[in-house]
PDB file of C-alpha atoms in Angstrom:
ATOM      1  CA  MET A 295      10.346 -10.022   3.106  1.00  0.00           C
ATOM      2  CA  SER A 296      12.338  -6.839   3.370  1.00  0.00           C
ATOM      3  CA  LYS A 297      11.919  -3.242   4.339  1.00  0.00           C
ATOM      4  CA  PRO A 298      11.086  -1.008   1.359  1.00  0.00           C
ATOM      5  CA  SER A 299      13.649   1.678   0.548  1.00  0.00           C
ATOM      6  CA  GLY A 300      11.191   4.513  -0.044  1.00  0.00           C
ATOM      7  CA  ILE A 301       7.603   5.566  -0.537  1.00  0.00           C
ATOM      8  CA  PHE A 302       7.756   4.794  -4.269  1.00  0.00           C
ATOM      9  CA  GLU A 303       8.729   1.190  -3.554  1.00  0.00           C
ATOM     10  CA  VAL A 304       5.974   0.951  -0.924  1.00  0.00           C
ATOM     11  CA  GLN A 305       3.459   2.096  -3.521  1.00  0.00           C
ATOM     12  CA  GLN A 306       4.741  -0.403  -6.092  1.00  0.00           C
ATOM     13  CA  ARG A 307       4.655  -3.285  -3.620  1.00  0.00           C
ATOM     14  CA  VAL A 308       1.170  -2.459  -2.361  1.00  0.00           C
ATOM     15  CA  ASN A 309      -0.204  -2.104  -5.905  1.00  0.00           C
ATOM     16  CA  PHE A 310       1.342  -5.406  -6.984  1.00  0.00           C
ATOM     17  CA  ASN A 311       0.541  -7.397  -3.843  1.00  0.00           C
ATOM     18  CA  LEU A 312      -3.082  -6.245  -3.619  1.00  0.00           C
ATOM     19  CA  THR A 313      -3.720  -7.680  -7.081  1.00  0.00           C
ATOM     20  CA  TYR A 314      -1.434 -10.720  -6.766  1.00  0.00           C
ATOM     21  CA  PHE A 315      -2.732 -11.832  -3.344  1.00  0.00           C
ATOM     22  CA  SER A 316      -6.288 -10.459  -3.673  1.00  0.00           C
ATOM     23  CA  SER A 317      -8.023 -13.816  -3.178  1.00  0.00           C
ATOM     24  CA  ASN A 318      -5.926 -14.490  -0.069  1.00  0.00           C
ATOM     25  CA  TYR A 319      -6.740 -11.055   1.320  1.00  0.00           C
ATOM     26  CA  MET A 320     -10.461 -11.567   0.651  1.00  0.00           C
ATOM     27  CA  LEU A 321     -10.344 -14.933   2.446  1.00  0.00           C
ATOM     28  CA  ILE A 322      -8.619 -13.362   5.457  1.00  0.00           C
ATOM     29  CA  THR A 323     -11.210 -10.570   5.525  1.00  0.00           C
ATOM     30  CA  ALA A 324     -14.056 -13.114   5.256  1.00  0.00           C
ATOM     31  CA  ILE A 325     -12.645 -15.096   8.191  1.00  0.00           C
ATOM     32  CA  ILE A 326     -12.342 -11.919  10.260  1.00  0.00           C
ATOM     33  CA  CYS A 327     -15.921 -10.999   9.267  1.00  0.00           C
ATOM     34  CA  CYS A 328     -17.191 -14.386  10.472  1.00  0.00           C
ATOM     35  CA  TYR A 329     -15.317 -13.871  13.727  1.00  0.00           C
ATOM     36  CA  CYS A 330     -16.905 -10.421  14.142  1.00  0.00           C
ATOM     37  CA  ILE A 331     -20.414 -11.721  13.596  1.00  0.00           C
ATOM     38  CA  LEU A 332     -19.945 -14.737  15.861  1.00  0.00           C
ATOM     39  CA  THR A 333     -18.562 -12.633  18.706  1.00  0.00           C
ATOM     40  CA  ASN A 334     -21.404 -10.097  18.452  1.00  0.00           C
ATOM     41  CA  LEU A 335     -24.223 -12.557  19.182  1.00  0.00           C
ATOM     42  CA  LEU A 336     -27.034 -10.010  19.092  1.00  0.00           C
ATOM     43  CA  LEU A 337     -25.994  -8.927  15.603  1.00  0.00           C
ATOM     44  CA  PHE A 338     -25.711 -12.588  14.582  1.00  0.00           C
ATOM     45  CA  PHE A 339     -29.238 -13.380  15.767  1.00  0.00           C
ATOM     46  CA  ILE A 340     -30.658 -10.259  14.104  1.00  0.00           C
ATOM     47  CA  LEU A 341     -29.023 -11.135  10.774  1.00  0.00           C
ATOM     48  CA  ALA A 342     -30.144 -14.772  11.056  1.00  0.00           C
ATOM     49  CA  ALA A 343     -33.732 -13.738  11.851  1.00  0.00           C
ATOM     50  CA  ASP A 344     -33.729 -11.276   8.950  1.00  0.00           C
ATOM     51  CA  ALA A 345     -32.489 -13.936   6.557  1.00  0.00           C
ATOM     52  CA  LEU A 346     -35.162 -16.331   7.817  1.00  0.00           C
ATOM     53  CA  VAL A 347     -37.962 -13.759   7.426  1.00  0.00           C
ATOM     54  CA  VAL A 348     -36.847 -12.848   3.898  1.00  0.00           C
ATOM     55  CA  TYR A 349     -36.561 -16.530   2.933  1.00  0.00           C
ATOM     56  CA  LEU A 350     -40.005 -17.392   4.334  1.00  0.00           C
ATOM     57  CA  THR A 351     -41.527 -14.339   2.656  1.00  0.00           C
ATOM     58  CA  GLN A 352     -40.125 -15.388  -0.701  1.00  0.00           C
ATOM     59  CA  LEU A 353     -41.266 -18.962  -0.079  1.00  0.00           C
ATOM     60  CA  LEU A 354     -44.845 -17.967   0.826  1.00  0.00           C
ATOM     61  CA  PHE A 355     -45.390 -15.284  -1.784  1.00  0.00           C
ATOM     62  CA  LYS A 356     -43.590 -17.027  -4.673  1.00  0.00           C
ATOM     63  CA  ASN A 357     -44.351 -14.847  -7.726  1.00  0.00           C
ATOM     64  CA  SER A 358     -47.298 -12.884  -6.344  1.00  0.00           C
ATOM     65  CA  ASP A 359     -47.030  -9.543  -4.602  1.00  0.00           C
ATOM     66  CA  GLU A 360     -49.847 -10.028  -2.096  1.00  0.00           C
ATOM     67  CA  LEU A 361     -51.299 -12.882  -0.099  1.00  0.00           C
ATOM     68  CA  GLN A 362     -54.771 -13.419   1.380  1.00  0.00           C
ATOM     69  CA  PHE A 363     -54.554 -14.664   4.967  1.00  0.00           C
ATOM     70  CA  ARG A 364     -57.803 -15.066   6.992  1.00  0.00           C
ATOM     71  CA  GLY A 365     -59.400 -12.036   5.437  1.00  0.00           C
ATOM     72  CA  PHE A 366     -56.271  -9.899   5.620  1.00  0.00           C
ATOM     73  CA  LYS A 367     -54.317  -8.835   2.601  1.00  0.00           C
ATOM     74  CA  LEU A 368     -50.561  -9.109   3.204  1.00  0.00           C
ATOM     75  CA  THR A 369     -48.062  -7.543   0.841  1.00  0.00           C
ATOM     76  CA  LYS A 370     -44.330  -8.070   0.600  1.00  0.00           C
ATOM     77  CA  SER A 371     -43.686  -4.391   1.148  1.00  0.00           C
ATOM     78  CA  ALA A 372     -45.729  -4.426   4.383  1.00  0.00           C
ATOM     79  CA  ILE A 373     -43.723  -7.362   5.720  1.00  0.00           C
ATOM     80  CA  TYR A 374     -40.405  -5.747   4.781  1.00  0.00           C
ATOM     81  CA  SER A 375     -41.494  -2.421   6.295  1.00  0.00           C
ATOM     82  CA  THR A 376     -42.449  -4.159   9.539  1.00  0.00           C
ATOM     83  CA  LEU A 377     -39.114  -5.960   9.535  1.00  0.00           C
ATOM     84  CA  LEU A 378     -37.319  -2.640   9.100  1.00  0.00           C
ATOM     85  CA  LEU A 379     -39.264  -0.997  11.937  1.00  0.00           C
ATOM     86  CA  ILE A 380     -38.444  -3.886  14.264  1.00  0.00           C
ATOM     87  CA  ASN A 381     -34.775  -3.998  13.237  1.00  0.00           C
ATOM     88  CA  LEU A 382     -33.896  -0.325  13.615  1.00  0.00           C
ATOM     89  CA  PRO A 383     -33.972  -0.266  17.430  1.00  0.00           C
ATOM     90  CA  LEU A 384     -32.393  -3.712  17.642  1.00  0.00           C
ATOM     91  CA  LEU A 385     -29.561  -2.719  15.317  1.00  0.00           C
ATOM     92  CA  PHE A 386     -29.006   0.418  17.367  1.00  0.00           C
ATOM     93  CA  VAL A 387     -28.315  -1.834  20.361  1.00  0.00           C
ATOM     94  CA  ALA A 388     -26.233  -4.364  18.360  1.00  0.00           C
ATOM     95  CA  ASN A 389     -23.753  -1.703  17.103  1.00  0.00           C
ATOM     96  CA  PRO A 390     -23.213  -2.888  13.513  1.00  0.00           C
ATOM     97  CA  PHE A 391     -21.227   0.265  12.649  1.00  0.00           C
ATOM     98  CA  THR A 392     -18.724  -0.437  15.413  1.00  0.00           C
ATOM     99  CA  THR A 393     -18.384  -3.971  14.091  1.00  0.00           C
ATOM    100  CA  LEU A 394     -17.799  -2.686  10.542  1.00  0.00           C
ATOM    101  CA  ILE A 395     -15.179  -0.193  11.699  1.00  0.00           C
ATOM    102  CA  TRP A 396     -13.448  -2.905  13.732  1.00  0.00           C
ATOM    103  CA  LEU A 397     -13.560  -5.241  10.715  1.00  0.00           C
ATOM    104  CA  ALA A 398     -11.999  -2.619   8.446  1.00  0.00           C
ATOM    105  CA  ALA A 399      -9.294  -1.739  10.966  1.00  0.00           C
ATOM    106  CA  VAL A 400      -8.279  -5.318  11.720  1.00  0.00           C
ATOM    107  CA  SER A 401      -8.335  -6.310   8.051  1.00  0.00           C
ATOM    108  CA  ALA A 402      -6.139  -3.334   7.191  1.00  0.00           C
ATOM    109  CA  ALA A 403      -3.800  -4.142  10.083  1.00  0.00           C
ATOM    110  CA  VAL A 404      -3.347  -7.679   8.746  1.00  0.00           C
ATOM    111  CA  VAL A 405      -3.294  -7.025   4.993  1.00  0.00           C
ATOM    112  CA  LEU A 406      -1.293  -3.794   4.689  1.00  0.00           C
ATOM    113  CA  PRO A 407       1.886  -4.902   6.486  1.00  0.00           C
ATOM    114  CA  HIS A 408       1.964  -8.014   4.316  1.00  0.00           C
ATOM    115  CA  ALA A 409       1.427  -5.929   1.186  1.00  0.00           C
ATOM    116  CA  VAL A 410       4.160  -3.466   2.189  1.00  0.00           C
ATOM    117  CA  PHE A 411       6.873  -5.877   3.299  1.00  0.00           C
ATOM    118  CA  MET A 412       6.321  -8.741   0.834  1.00  0.00           C
ATOM    119  CA  GLU A 413       8.590  -8.477  -2.199  1.00  0.00           C
ATOM    120  CA  LYS A 414       7.516  -9.452  -5.697  1.00  0.00           C
ATOM    121  CA  PRO A 415       7.949 -13.156  -6.366  1.00  0.00           C
ATOM    122  CA  ILE A 416      10.809 -13.940  -8.747  1.00  0.00           C
ATOM    123  CA  ASP A 417       8.519 -15.494 -11.361  1.00  0.00           C
ATOM    124  CA  ALA A 418       6.412 -12.309 -11.432  1.00  0.00           C
ATOM    125  CA  SER A 419       9.533 -10.211 -12.028  1.00  0.00           C
ATOM    126  CA  PHE A 420      10.475 -12.356 -15.027  1.00  0.00           C
ATOM    127  CA  ALA A 421       6.904 -12.294 -16.364  1.00  0.00           C
ATOM    128  CA  GLU A 422       7.108  -8.510 -16.804  1.00  0.00           C
ATOM    129  CA  VAL A 423      10.264  -8.775 -18.926  1.00  0.00           C
ATOM    130  CA  VAL A 424       8.866 -11.381 -21.315  1.00  0.00           C
TER     131      VAL A 424
END
């Protein structure tokens, strides 16, 4: 770990480290995403309910597009439209955009300093020569 000498070296380090440590950075971002969802309980319950409704819809309808239920004809599109109409006001209250912005900012605050200050590993430097 060292301070880069100029903007060109910063660019080289960031380009190299984002590819070299990409799986680590994705894992860190996934952990932060889980933290975001678990701390915003309303958003968590909305996403869990949506996943449950979609799963049950797929389970009930199987390969057909409509289902007869006590004289009513239910379609997948009607169920998904109803789900959307219910979710729009709930999502407005749950602030998913604020959560996404917070996720992006915190992930960048964790990943970018590491990408800037971490030097290339020695074995990677020799791999370019060979």
